[in-house]
XYZ file of C-alpha atoms in Angstrom:
711
model
C -45.207 -51.223 -18.228
C -42.657 -53.322 -19.900
C -39.815 -51.811 -21.792
C -37.874 -54.135 -24.327
C -34.379 -53.171 -24.967
C -32.175 -52.836 -28.086
C -29.482 -55.533 -27.862
C -25.728 -55.895 -29.386
C -23.360 -58.640 -28.574
C -19.960 -59.415 -28.774
C -17.441 -62.166 -28.678
C -14.356 -62.044 -26.212
C -11.916 -64.247 -28.229
C -8.342 -65.035 -27.212
C -7.122 -62.590 -29.820
C -9.495 -59.754 -28.715
C -12.976 -58.814 -28.892
C -15.162 -58.727 -31.942
C -17.132 -55.815 -33.165
C -20.288 -55.436 -31.529
C -23.357 -56.961 -33.599
C -26.997 -57.086 -33.396
C -28.351 -59.712 -30.847
C -31.817 -61.241 -30.689
C -33.353 -61.323 -27.368
C -34.727 -63.896 -26.675
C -32.227 -65.816 -28.687
C -28.698 -67.535 -28.626
C -25.544 -65.364 -29.050
C -23.956 -68.260 -31.113
C -26.837 -67.705 -33.648
C -26.216 -63.882 -33.756
C -22.299 -64.225 -34.180
C -22.840 -66.936 -36.796
C -25.018 -64.539 -38.811
C -22.299 -61.616 -38.488
C -19.485 -64.248 -39.558
C -21.763 -65.305 -42.594
C -21.495 -68.985 -41.396
C -24.734 -69.936 -42.943
C -27.392 -72.560 -41.794
C -25.997 -74.788 -39.093
C -28.096 -77.697 -40.611
C -26.199 -77.209 -44.114
C -23.041 -79.377 -44.873
C -20.282 -79.031 -42.061
C -21.527 -75.600 -41.237
C -21.866 -76.585 -37.474
C -18.241 -77.328 -37.118
C -17.340 -73.768 -37.487
C -18.876 -73.219 -33.900
C -16.296 -75.514 -32.309
C -13.924 -72.723 -31.908
C -16.164 -70.401 -29.982
C -16.784 -72.848 -27.186
C -13.942 -71.044 -25.023
C -15.462 -67.508 -25.595
C -16.911 -65.104 -23.293
C -19.892 -63.365 -24.779
C -21.004 -59.966 -23.867
C -24.601 -58.282 -24.486
C -25.058 -54.712 -24.226
C -27.851 -52.346 -24.051
C -28.661 -48.612 -23.087
C -31.414 -48.972 -20.508
C -34.514 -47.186 -21.928
C -37.399 -47.062 -19.717
C -39.532 -44.097 -18.243
C -40.527 -44.661 -14.359
C -42.716 -42.150 -12.654
C -41.936 -41.016 -9.407
C -44.168 -43.371 -7.660
C -42.934 -46.227 -9.665
C -40.144 -48.978 -9.063
C -37.914 -49.794 -12.164
C -37.086 -53.552 -12.152
C -34.600 -55.402 -14.688
C -35.982 -58.584 -15.442
C -34.219 -61.805 -16.803
C -36.433 -64.898 -17.218
C -33.563 -67.087 -18.264
C -30.115 -66.652 -19.066
C -27.820 -69.583 -20.340
C -25.755 -70.290 -18.286
C -23.262 -68.545 -15.888
C -23.244 -64.789 -16.067
C -22.661 -61.223 -14.546
C -24.889 -58.176 -14.937
C -23.177 -54.978 -14.810
C -24.438 -51.327 -14.937
C -22.147 -48.634 -15.945
C -19.291 -50.967 -15.521
C -20.315 -52.005 -11.785
C -21.257 -55.549 -11.043
C -24.873 -55.906 -9.945
C -25.254 -59.645 -9.997
C -22.951 -62.821 -10.347
C -25.297 -66.034 -11.068
C -25.166 -69.533 -12.296
C -28.102 -71.316 -13.925
C -30.731 -70.829 -16.625
C -33.999 -71.906 -15.530
C -34.307 -69.199 -12.621
C -35.917 -65.689 -13.107
C -33.760 -63.105 -11.680
C -34.766 -59.296 -10.953
C -32.441 -56.287 -10.373
C -33.850 -53.135 -8.899
C -32.928 -50.124 -10.832
C -32.762 -46.758 -9.423
C -31.804 -43.664 -11.656
C -30.312 -45.885 -14.305
C -32.356 -44.757 -17.344
C -29.390 -44.174 -20.053
C -26.874 -46.322 -18.345
C -24.983 -49.072 -20.198
C -26.214 -52.337 -19.185
C -23.650 -55.260 -19.861
C -24.552 -58.950 -19.480
C -21.460 -61.069 -19.351
C -21.947 -64.768 -20.261
C -19.012 -66.918 -19.123
C -17.557 -69.929 -21.304
C -19.878 -73.205 -21.135
C -19.217 -75.322 -18.174
C -17.203 -78.432 -18.651
C -15.710 -80.531 -16.124
C -12.072 -80.506 -16.354
C -11.387 -84.173 -15.634
C -14.139 -85.577 -18.181
C -12.778 -88.650 -20.122
C -14.471 -87.382 -23.329
C -15.626 -84.219 -24.766
C -19.031 -85.278 -24.652
C -22.224 -85.072 -22.293
C -19.788 -85.919 -19.401
C -18.517 -82.303 -19.280
C -21.873 -81.491 -18.260
C -22.358 -83.641 -15.109
C -21.541 -80.836 -12.773
C -23.971 -78.312 -14.081
C -27.500 -77.993 -14.724
C -27.300 -76.938 -18.223
C -28.946 -79.436 -20.514
C -26.297 -81.909 -21.821
C -27.808 -82.288 -25.415
C -25.764 -79.681 -26.869
C -22.456 -81.348 -25.931
C -23.495 -83.686 -28.678
C -25.917 -86.776 -28.852
C -26.456 -89.497 -31.415
C -29.093 -87.177 -33.416
C -27.620 -83.855 -32.254
C -24.396 -82.217 -33.281
C -22.029 -80.906 -30.936
C -23.204 -77.153 -30.702
C -22.995 -75.541 -27.397
C -25.108 -72.654 -27.253
C -25.870 -69.995 -24.618
C -27.164 -66.374 -24.336
C -30.318 -64.563 -23.003
C -32.458 -67.239 -24.263
C -35.905 -66.027 -22.384
C -37.592 -62.736 -22.405
C -35.340 -59.900 -20.610
C -36.800 -56.183 -20.171
C -37.369 -53.520 -17.743
C -40.692 -53.361 -15.931
C -42.038 -50.358 -14.098
C -44.294 -51.251 -11.061
C -46.471 -49.185 -8.598
C -46.613 -49.883 -5.157
C -49.790 -52.296 -5.613
C -47.943 -54.622 -8.084
C -48.974 -58.140 -7.813
C -45.884 -60.087 -7.350
C -47.417 -63.599 -7.107
C -50.775 -64.889 -7.559
C -51.101 -68.702 -7.397
C -53.926 -70.920 -7.341
C -54.388 -74.158 -5.436
C -57.192 -76.558 -5.279
C -58.562 -79.722 -3.802
C -61.006 -81.893 -5.335
C -63.135 -84.501 -3.098
C -62.802 -88.326 -3.442
C -65.574 -88.460 -6.204
C -64.433 -85.029 -7.746
C -68.019 -83.819 -7.217
C -66.604 -80.725 -5.333
C -63.609 -78.361 -5.812
C -62.061 -75.993 -3.318
C -59.883 -73.354 -4.765
C -57.668 -70.965 -2.709
C -55.346 -68.368 -4.123
C -51.905 -67.377 -2.425
C -51.063 -63.620 -3.328
C -48.049 -61.413 -2.525
C -48.957 -57.760 -2.977
C -48.740 -54.742 -0.448
C -52.215 -53.767 -1.551
C -55.637 -55.327 -1.482
C -56.017 -57.715 -4.539
C -59.525 -58.539 -6.097
C -59.661 -62.067 -7.743
C -62.444 -62.961 -10.140
C -63.174 -66.787 -11.236
C -64.504 -67.617 -14.606
C -65.624 -71.100 -15.723
C -64.652 -72.541 -19.098
C -67.400 -70.728 -20.973
C -66.273 -67.446 -19.269
C -69.223 -67.098 -17.211
C -68.066 -65.267 -13.924
C -68.138 -67.551 -10.806
C -67.462 -64.826 -8.199
C -64.898 -62.825 -6.626
C -62.670 -63.676 -3.612
C -59.716 -65.550 -2.588
C -61.597 -68.767 -2.048
C -64.000 -70.262 -4.102
C -66.000 -73.476 -3.941
C -67.261 -75.152 -6.919
C -70.006 -77.802 -7.291
C -69.784 -80.318 -10.111
C -66.670 -78.897 -11.469
C -65.744 -79.380 -15.180
C -62.515 -81.427 -15.079
C -59.457 -81.155 -17.248
C -59.023 -84.345 -19.461
C -56.335 -85.283 -21.520
C -56.666 -85.733 -25.411
C -59.027 -88.503 -26.435
C -60.621 -88.673 -22.905
C -62.617 -85.255 -22.497
C -62.264 -81.911 -22.736
C -59.311 -80.229 -21.386
C -61.510 -77.534 -19.467
C -59.798 -74.620 -17.941
C -61.141 -71.988 -15.529
C -59.654 -68.548 -15.822
C -58.698 -66.263 -13.068
C -58.158 -62.549 -13.138
C -56.482 -60.600 -10.095
C -56.405 -56.707 -10.032
C -55.367 -53.957 -7.918
C -55.789 -50.327 -8.894
C -52.803 -50.133 -11.074
C -51.883 -53.891 -12.178
C -53.748 -56.941 -13.428
C -52.359 -60.705 -13.626
C -54.302 -63.595 -15.034
C -54.058 -67.273 -15.465
C -55.908 -70.621 -15.774
C -56.683 -73.582 -13.339
C -57.247 -77.209 -14.578
C -59.239 -79.198 -12.020
C -57.985 -82.886 -12.051
C -56.573 -85.518 -10.171
C -53.746 -87.604 -11.234
C -51.675 -90.695 -9.826
C -49.282 -93.259 -10.849
C -50.795 -96.675 -9.551
C -49.924 -100.134 -10.042
C -50.090 -101.717 -13.566
C -52.864 -104.560 -13.577
C -51.133 -107.593 -13.041
C -48.059 -106.015 -11.689
C -48.271 -107.350 -8.166
C -46.292 -110.424 -8.108
C -47.242 -113.196 -5.249
C -44.021 -114.396 -3.800
C -44.039 -118.380 -3.943
C -40.687 -118.669 -1.924
C -37.985 -116.538 0.038
C -36.695 -114.193 -0.330
C -39.520 -111.882 -0.680
C -38.795 -108.607 -2.956
C -40.849 -105.953 -4.452
C -42.915 -106.155 -7.884
C -42.556 -103.701 -10.677
C -42.757 -100.338 -10.226
C -46.173 -98.657 -10.894
C -46.249 -96.498 -13.997
C -49.976 -96.457 -14.908
C -51.451 -93.019 -15.060
C -54.848 -92.538 -13.474
C -56.358 -89.264 -14.357
C -59.544 -88.278 -12.510
C -59.941 -92.034 -11.181
C -59.764 -93.489 -15.025
C -56.754 -95.599 -15.761
C -55.436 -94.034 -19.253
C -53.387 -95.446 -21.816
C -50.457 -92.911 -22.556
C -49.454 -92.856 -26.284
C -47.438 -90.204 -27.395
C -43.802 -89.395 -28.096
C -40.469 -88.141 -26.586
C -40.235 -84.507 -26.952
C -36.735 -83.180 -27.721
C -35.396 -79.660 -28.214
C -37.061 -78.696 -31.381
C -34.166 -76.486 -32.325
C -30.375 -76.193 -31.749
C -31.102 -72.397 -30.846
C -33.556 -72.953 -27.942
C -33.705 -69.359 -27.259
C -35.157 -68.865 -30.839
C -38.101 -71.452 -30.463
C -41.466 -69.134 -30.244
C -45.046 -69.928 -29.653
C -45.806 -70.314 -33.071
C -43.449 -73.160 -33.296
C -44.727 -74.788 -30.242
C -48.385 -74.364 -31.337
C -47.882 -76.061 -34.819
C -45.800 -79.053 -33.353
C -48.219 -79.719 -30.353
C -51.281 -79.235 -32.602
C -49.716 -81.893 -34.920
C -49.571 -84.168 -31.886
C -52.875 -83.723 -30.862
C -54.142 -84.372 -34.460
C -52.206 -87.617 -34.199
C -54.296 -88.848 -31.159
C -51.464 -88.373 -28.905
C -52.037 -87.604 -25.133
C -48.527 -87.320 -23.598
C -44.931 -85.816 -24.230
C -42.256 -87.270 -22.285
C -39.993 -84.187 -22.058
C -36.594 -85.873 -22.145
C -34.245 -84.621 -19.570
C -31.260 -84.205 -21.796
C -32.942 -81.083 -23.510
C -34.013 -79.272 -20.336
C -37.180 -77.376 -19.644
C -39.159 -75.697 -22.101
C -40.577 -72.045 -22.481
C -43.873 -71.183 -20.769
C -45.592 -71.209 -23.956
C -45.351 -74.950 -24.241
C -46.940 -75.768 -21.098
C -49.717 -73.244 -21.546
C -50.328 -74.764 -25.290
C -50.276 -78.525 -23.722
C -52.747 -77.283 -21.116
C -55.132 -76.085 -23.796
C -55.001 -79.013 -26.187
C -55.078 -81.878 -23.414
C -51.450 -83.299 -23.884
C -50.134 -84.612 -20.707
C -46.403 -83.739 -20.010
C -44.018 -85.941 -18.192
C -41.280 -83.482 -16.941
C -37.790 -84.908 -16.665
C -35.324 -82.483 -14.840
C -32.123 -81.898 -16.842
C -30.078 -84.861 -16.140
C -29.407 -87.460 -18.744
C -26.960 -90.333 -19.097
C -24.308 -89.117 -16.639
C -23.236 -89.845 -13.041
C -24.255 -86.467 -11.493
C -22.149 -86.700 -8.625
C -23.546 -84.579 -5.626
C -20.847 -82.216 -4.779
C -21.759 -79.193 -2.764
C -21.558 -76.802 -5.593
C -23.790 -79.043 -7.864
C -26.544 -79.674 -5.274
C -26.690 -76.028 -4.475
C -27.532 -75.053 -8.118
C -29.609 -78.246 -8.651
C -31.688 -77.125 -5.663
C -32.001 -73.518 -6.777
C -33.093 -74.645 -10.428
C -35.220 -77.476 -9.232
C -36.951 -75.098 -7.066
C -37.650 -72.511 -9.767
C -38.830 -75.359 -12.447
C -41.370 -76.777 -9.743
C -42.708 -73.294 -8.912
C -43.194 -72.419 -12.543
C -44.576 -75.725 -13.614
C -46.851 -76.815 -10.834
C -49.879 -74.622 -11.770
C -50.255 -76.572 -15.241
C -52.809 -79.211 -15.506
C -50.969 -80.772 -18.325
C -47.924 -81.500 -16.162
C -48.948 -84.998 -14.619
C -45.513 -86.333 -13.173
C -41.893 -85.612 -12.621
C -38.737 -87.515 -13.179
C -35.376 -87.153 -12.035
C -33.828 -87.577 -15.464
C -33.017 -90.178 -18.304
C -31.280 -93.379 -17.979
C -29.552 -92.805 -15.090
C -29.707 -96.420 -13.398
C -27.317 -98.258 -15.589
C -23.815 -98.997 -16.092
C -22.804 -95.915 -18.143
C -24.581 -93.459 -15.669
C -24.067 -95.362 -12.511
C -26.350 -93.456 -10.361
C -28.862 -95.418 -7.753
C -31.606 -94.024 -5.875
C -29.244 -93.317 -3.119
C -27.583 -90.716 -5.420
C -27.906 -87.354 -3.590
C -29.014 -85.485 -6.720
C -31.893 -87.716 -6.984
C -32.812 -87.612 -3.254
C -32.714 -83.975 -3.523
C -35.236 -83.893 -6.324
C -37.467 -86.150 -4.661
C -37.379 -84.142 -1.510
C -38.094 -80.792 -3.751
C -40.926 -82.392 -5.584
C -42.567 -83.750 -2.289
C -42.097 -80.306 -0.580
C -43.305 -78.146 -3.522
C -45.623 -80.277 -5.542
C -46.525 -83.115 -3.408
C -49.541 -84.638 -5.149
C -48.030 -85.189 -8.462
C -46.159 -88.395 -9.184
C -42.358 -88.844 -9.209
C -40.249 -91.258 -10.339
C -36.291 -91.404 -10.082
C -35.469 -91.817 -13.659
C -36.740 -93.791 -16.752
C -36.620 -96.636 -17.118
C -37.261 -98.059 -13.848
C -38.171 -101.804 -13.171
C -40.663 -103.199 -15.567
C -40.418 -100.375 -17.990
C -38.529 -100.649 -21.434
C -36.330 -98.260 -23.390
C -35.423 -99.551 -26.792
C -35.052 -101.072 -29.349
C -34.272 -98.248 -31.899
C -33.908 -100.200 -35.267
C -36.228 -102.202 -37.407
C -33.868 -105.319 -37.216
C -31.963 -106.574 -34.298
C -29.200 -108.781 -35.570
C -28.357 -109.928 -31.898
C -31.827 -111.147 -31.503
C -32.257 -111.909 -35.184
C -35.843 -110.445 -35.261
C -37.533 -107.472 -36.443
C -39.672 -105.284 -34.389
C -42.891 -107.215 -34.881
C -41.401 -110.317 -33.306
C -39.394 -108.384 -30.703
C -42.178 -106.473 -29.230
C -44.765 -109.403 -29.269
C -42.003 -111.321 -27.187
C -41.556 -108.326 -24.696
C -43.609 -107.621 -21.502
C -43.133 -104.202 -20.132
C -45.487 -101.988 -18.099
C -44.390 -99.276 -20.288
C -42.656 -98.594 -23.452
C -41.202 -95.225 -22.968
C -38.319 -95.123 -25.628
C -38.405 -97.255 -28.905
C -37.618 -95.976 -32.051
C -37.340 -97.132 -35.880
C -35.171 -95.005 -38.116
C -35.831 -93.601 -41.609
C -34.031 -91.405 -43.941
C -35.007 -87.743 -44.576
C -37.043 -87.042 -47.700
C -34.998 -86.163 -50.859
C -35.706 -82.399 -50.813
C -34.241 -82.093 -47.463
C -31.259 -84.276 -48.028
C -30.391 -81.903 -50.957
C -30.430 -79.031 -48.378
C -27.956 -80.358 -46.163
C -25.606 -82.658 -48.152
C -23.562 -81.002 -50.946
C -24.435 -82.521 -54.468
C -21.136 -84.373 -55.104
C -21.751 -86.088 -51.670
C -25.351 -87.081 -52.086
C -24.878 -90.352 -53.885
C -23.534 -93.017 -53.715
C -23.790 -92.559 -49.848
C -20.543 -92.965 -47.888
C -19.745 -93.025 -44.295
C -17.881 -89.669 -44.370
C -18.601 -85.884 -44.722
C -22.019 -84.432 -44.429
C -23.770 -88.067 -44.005
C -21.859 -89.005 -41.194
C -21.989 -85.459 -39.481
C -25.762 -85.505 -39.731
C -26.023 -89.061 -38.295
C -26.548 -91.360 -40.854
C -23.260 -93.072 -39.757
C -21.682 -93.625 -36.704
C -24.438 -92.091 -34.299
C -24.076 -95.396 -32.433
C -22.493 -98.301 -34.238
C -21.281 -97.735 -38.042
C -24.415 -98.159 -39.763
C -26.767 -95.833 -37.485
C -28.894 -94.235 -38.136
C -29.042 -94.851 -41.894
C -29.097 -98.718 -41.415
C -28.014 -99.712 -44.672
C -27.561 -103.151 -43.493
C -31.096 -103.291 -42.575
C -32.369 -101.706 -45.650
C -30.615 -103.994 -47.855
C -31.845 -107.161 -45.854
C -35.423 -106.395 -47.017
C -34.785 -104.849 -50.467
C -35.464 -107.192 -53.157
C -33.686 -105.380 -55.818
C -30.386 -102.990 -55.592
C -30.894 -99.877 -53.762
C -28.720 -98.041 -56.615
C -30.467 -94.662 -56.464
C -31.040 -92.382 -53.671
C -34.748 -92.319 -54.209
C -34.636 -96.034 -53.500
C -32.917 -95.762 -50.491
C -35.120 -93.300 -49.006
C -38.491 -95.135 -50.249
C -37.173 -98.290 -48.767
C -36.221 -96.589 -45.341
C -39.637 -94.873 -45.156
C -41.428 -98.277 -45.790
C -39.789 -99.682 -42.825
C -40.076 -96.916 -40.643
C -43.906 -96.679 -41.247
C -44.540 -100.445 -40.693
C -42.185 -100.612 -37.734
C -43.794 -97.831 -35.777
C -47.350 -98.935 -36.492
C -46.098 -102.570 -35.361
C -44.750 -101.122 -32.289
C -47.536 -98.783 -31.200
C -50.338 -101.218 -31.792
C -48.518 -104.018 -30.078
C -47.999 -101.976 -26.886
C -51.794 -101.008 -26.938
C -52.742 -104.775 -27.339
C -50.718 -105.657 -24.048
C -52.679 -103.263 -22.285
C -53.834 -103.426 -19.247
C -50.523 -104.630 -18.143
C -48.791 -102.298 -20.432
C -49.944 -98.637 -19.939
C -47.714 -96.375 -22.114
C -46.223 -96.390 -25.693
C -43.947 -93.366 -26.192
C -41.652 -93.522 -29.332
C -38.089 -92.042 -29.658
C -38.639 -89.120 -30.712
C -41.033 -86.804 -31.974
C -39.047 -83.786 -33.485
C -35.619 -82.798 -34.258
C -33.396 -79.706 -33.552
C -31.654 -79.692 -37.073
C -32.357 -81.683 -40.355
C -30.780 -85.078 -39.741
C -30.011 -87.320 -42.767
C -31.412 -90.234 -41.013
C -33.046 -90.878 -37.463
C -35.960 -91.753 -35.497
C -38.030 -88.632 -35.383
C -41.606 -88.215 -36.804
C -41.077 -84.532 -37.868
C -38.322 -83.494 -39.926
C -36.750 -79.858 -38.735
C -38.500 -77.532 -38.340
C -42.155 -78.800 -38.747
C -42.244 -81.113 -41.575
C -44.260 -84.288 -41.287
C -42.659 -87.415 -42.257
C -44.702 -90.493 -43.856
C -43.968 -92.168 -40.497
C -46.180 -89.477 -38.619
C -49.041 -90.499 -40.790
C -48.426 -94.074 -39.981
C -48.563 -93.449 -36.268
C -51.500 -91.273 -36.438
C -53.458 -94.056 -37.979
C -52.115 -96.582 -35.251
C -53.136 -94.192 -32.561
C -56.934 -93.693 -33.330
C -58.937 -94.297 -30.187
C -60.915 -97.265 -31.843
C -58.617 -99.393 -34.249
C -59.076 -102.857 -36.088
C -55.587 -103.993 -35.435
C -53.768 -107.081 -36.733
C -50.937 -109.042 -34.578
C -48.677 -110.032 -37.471
C -45.619 -112.217 -36.033
C -43.046 -110.662 -38.489
C -42.624 -108.463 -41.386
C -41.518 -110.735 -44.272
C -42.911 -113.717 -45.805
C -42.319 -116.218 -48.422
C -44.702 -117.741 -51.122
C -46.155 -120.965 -49.990
C -45.958 -120.024 -46.127
C -49.152 -120.066 -44.294
C -49.615 -116.180 -43.433
C -51.252 -115.662 -40.138
C -52.218 -112.859 -37.906
C -54.741 -112.474 -34.850
C -57.238 -109.736 -35.136
C -58.028 -107.346 -32.296
C -60.390 -104.246 -31.782
C -58.287 -101.726 -29.639
C -60.476 -99.025 -27.877
C -58.910 -96.843 -25.476
C -61.653 -94.357 -25.859
C -63.817 -93.618 -22.805
C -67.061 -95.211 -24.806
C -67.860 -98.599 -26.181
C -66.937 -99.347 -29.410
C -68.475 -101.975 -32.051
C -67.823 -102.545 -35.722
C -67.506 -105.174 -38.428
C -64.270 -105.787 -39.844
C -63.763 -107.323 -43.468
C -60.290 -108.886 -43.948
C -58.625 -109.239 -47.278
C -55.191 -109.478 -48.756
C -53.981 -107.521 -52.021
C -51.226 -109.132 -53.724
C -49.892 -108.706 -57.290
C -53.140 -106.712 -58.455
C -55.456 -109.402 -56.968
C -57.397 -108.765 -53.755
C -58.530 -111.950 -51.814
C -61.303 -111.740 -49.396
C -60.521 -113.860 -46.249
C -63.173 -113.392 -43.445
C -65.459 -111.184 -41.808
C -65.464 -110.322 -37.959
C -68.385 -109.009 -35.864
C -66.554 -107.501 -32.963
C -69.631 -107.150 -30.663
C -69.671 -104.497 -28.068
C -66.197 -103.662 -26.672
C -66.114 -101.735 -23.459
C -64.276 -98.384 -23.064
C -60.764 -98.362 -22.596
C -60.851 -102.383 -23.409
C -59.235 -104.316 -26.175
C -60.693 -107.552 -27.576
C -58.925 -110.384 -29.370
C -61.063 -111.803 -32.422
C -60.119 -114.703 -34.766
C -57.055 -115.578 -36.384
C -56.209 -115.520 -40.078
C -54.717 -118.178 -41.674
C -53.818 -118.181 -45.479
C -51.282 -119.787 -47.689
C -49.596 -117.229 -49.881
C -49.793 -118.011 -53.352
C -46.603 -117.961 -55.769
C -46.814 -114.721 -57.762
C -44.529 -112.271 -59.317
C -44.373 -109.594 -56.524
C -42.379 -108.165 -53.720
C -44.945 -107.136 -51.238
C -48.487 -107.763 -50.196
C -51.152 -105.710 -48.074
C -53.299 -106.946 -45.449
C -56.578 -104.978 -45.397
C -58.934 -104.557 -42.318
C -61.941 -102.761 -43.519
C -63.838 -101.203 -40.541
C -65.077 -97.701 -41.294
C -63.090 -95.270 -39.516
C -61.152 -98.131 -37.572
C -59.691 -99.580 -40.906
C -56.258 -100.529 -41.047
C -53.824 -101.578 -43.594
C -50.248 -103.279 -43.350
C -47.888 -103.358 -46.016
C -45.493 -106.316 -46.054
C -42.722 -107.791 -47.453
C -43.197 -110.929 -49.901
C -40.624 -113.167 -51.293
C -40.955 -115.507 -54.097
C -40.203 -119.255 -53.954
C -36.687 -119.764 -55.598
C -38.208 -123.133 -56.805
C -41.371 -121.502 -58.292
C -42.260 -121.650 -61.938
C -42.655 -117.788 -61.861
C -39.190 -117.390 -60.567
C -37.575 -119.926 -63.057
C -39.428 -118.074 -65.682
C -37.821 -114.675 -64.307
C -34.402 -116.049 -64.266
C -34.490 -117.345 -67.847
């Protein structure tokens, strides 16, 4: 039986201890302390700054152990995750000293009911020789570096009992572990399933098919023509269920039968024509159940500053939105760490593939003996927790480690260790050292790149990557949310200071990022003299920019195999940024633009650039994109809407397009008339595959219309 405890917490400050205050478990002690202090919502104004003074505090949780164990039962104190370095004391005696937040720890209890339990959490780890107060401070610990500040996350160091903690009473026949393993034959028509069990008594295991029909009882099963687990859009995420029982204990779980590999992208092998001979691009094409799948999705980051407060309902809402947007993969960015179990269970059920990164990001994780010991401990725990999830399709050492700011290489001991652990504990899942590796692309992150003097339409059409695993187009948060986080006297005019800067509109990287007023002004054809106009302009560019990139990446298949934008969610309300979901779970207009661009069958236009002038010959290639496992065929009727008039241009009969294939069609060529307008819309009418592109239109300065407007 499980007994939850009633928790309090306090801060041990330089001037003494605070009063005890109520604490949530699971949760984060900084949230509880801020609530006690009356500091308010961290998303509002500069409230988050109040927490800077707490970084050096020691924290204590306490509870009076409350449980009832029978004479034949063992009582065990269980911590599923404590962030980060902590001690456990019972009646003042130290029972455990531990470092690491992803490992489950257990402590046997004797006659301790009614005893005082203290969990003492030490100050946040910070490398003393770090040059800056930023992520560098976290490069000798396995604590996710995101809370040390990122360009979309404030500096907000959190800790606490972030996963469940409880006392569990167990009988002698308690099932300590029951884990399924399986093999599929080459054509996946036969599955052999076996269970590894750790228990001191006989265990009966029952297996049920995805419809709930019992297959049989035992520790080994053979299934003919098994129902396979597929990702969203490629088939059903079929799950078998198992139930293990002893006389007094029951455990259960699910199995998704599937094979997954990373294979060489089509066209990736380069024939050397001269010496020296070197390797081609690294393989990054996902093959699921023998079928090459185009991975389309988003970078998942921590959806809350307080990671301990994220619950299954929040996960379910966010993952459901991804499924409904036709996504089939999350890249779980390493800087945010590992999610709670509910996240992976839900991805299993909804068919969302998960790319798991270990908690390394943008640092040089020098392999000191202490760091490697904790990394091995935590990496082992992560792998053992995740390897039973069919949604987990690949592992990655961490984010952006092979570059001139991280300075790691494939000879770095931390990455060699992670590669070793993945091989030993989960050999058949793919592993890559970092993202990106050779052939892949991270960036760009703005609608217009001043260095290339090109917008995202042009930039990505001139790119040639095996996978685009980070790219972004920033937008400005909607007005209602801006009013929540920015005081009225700061809201407009927008200035590079105060809440606008703190919430990443300025200085995230470069003076104008993420607001990008320089870019908004470039495309605006009237003064952006109200906050409403700023928001509307930014939403327009974010929607069209994301559509342009996702569709271009899909057009570049089969050489290109992935399109994963930066990023999906956010941990607090940003004033401006690249996310598709405003904190906590509010969809942005860009979410719906991406949803439209990720439909399995899509009439698409390759448009060379975003802005066009009157008198120019507008041109665009027509495509039918099909990453569904069935053939597709449609009729595409093309027109342009300009200044209230719709101009029919052409009709394209696509013919039958094979499954997971694309087809190029005719090219539109049409001279833009000179009219009074600031935008026009390209319309591809094709039933459920229809698309629209809202583009910038500029009048000719010498036209009769312009002269009349200037009189």
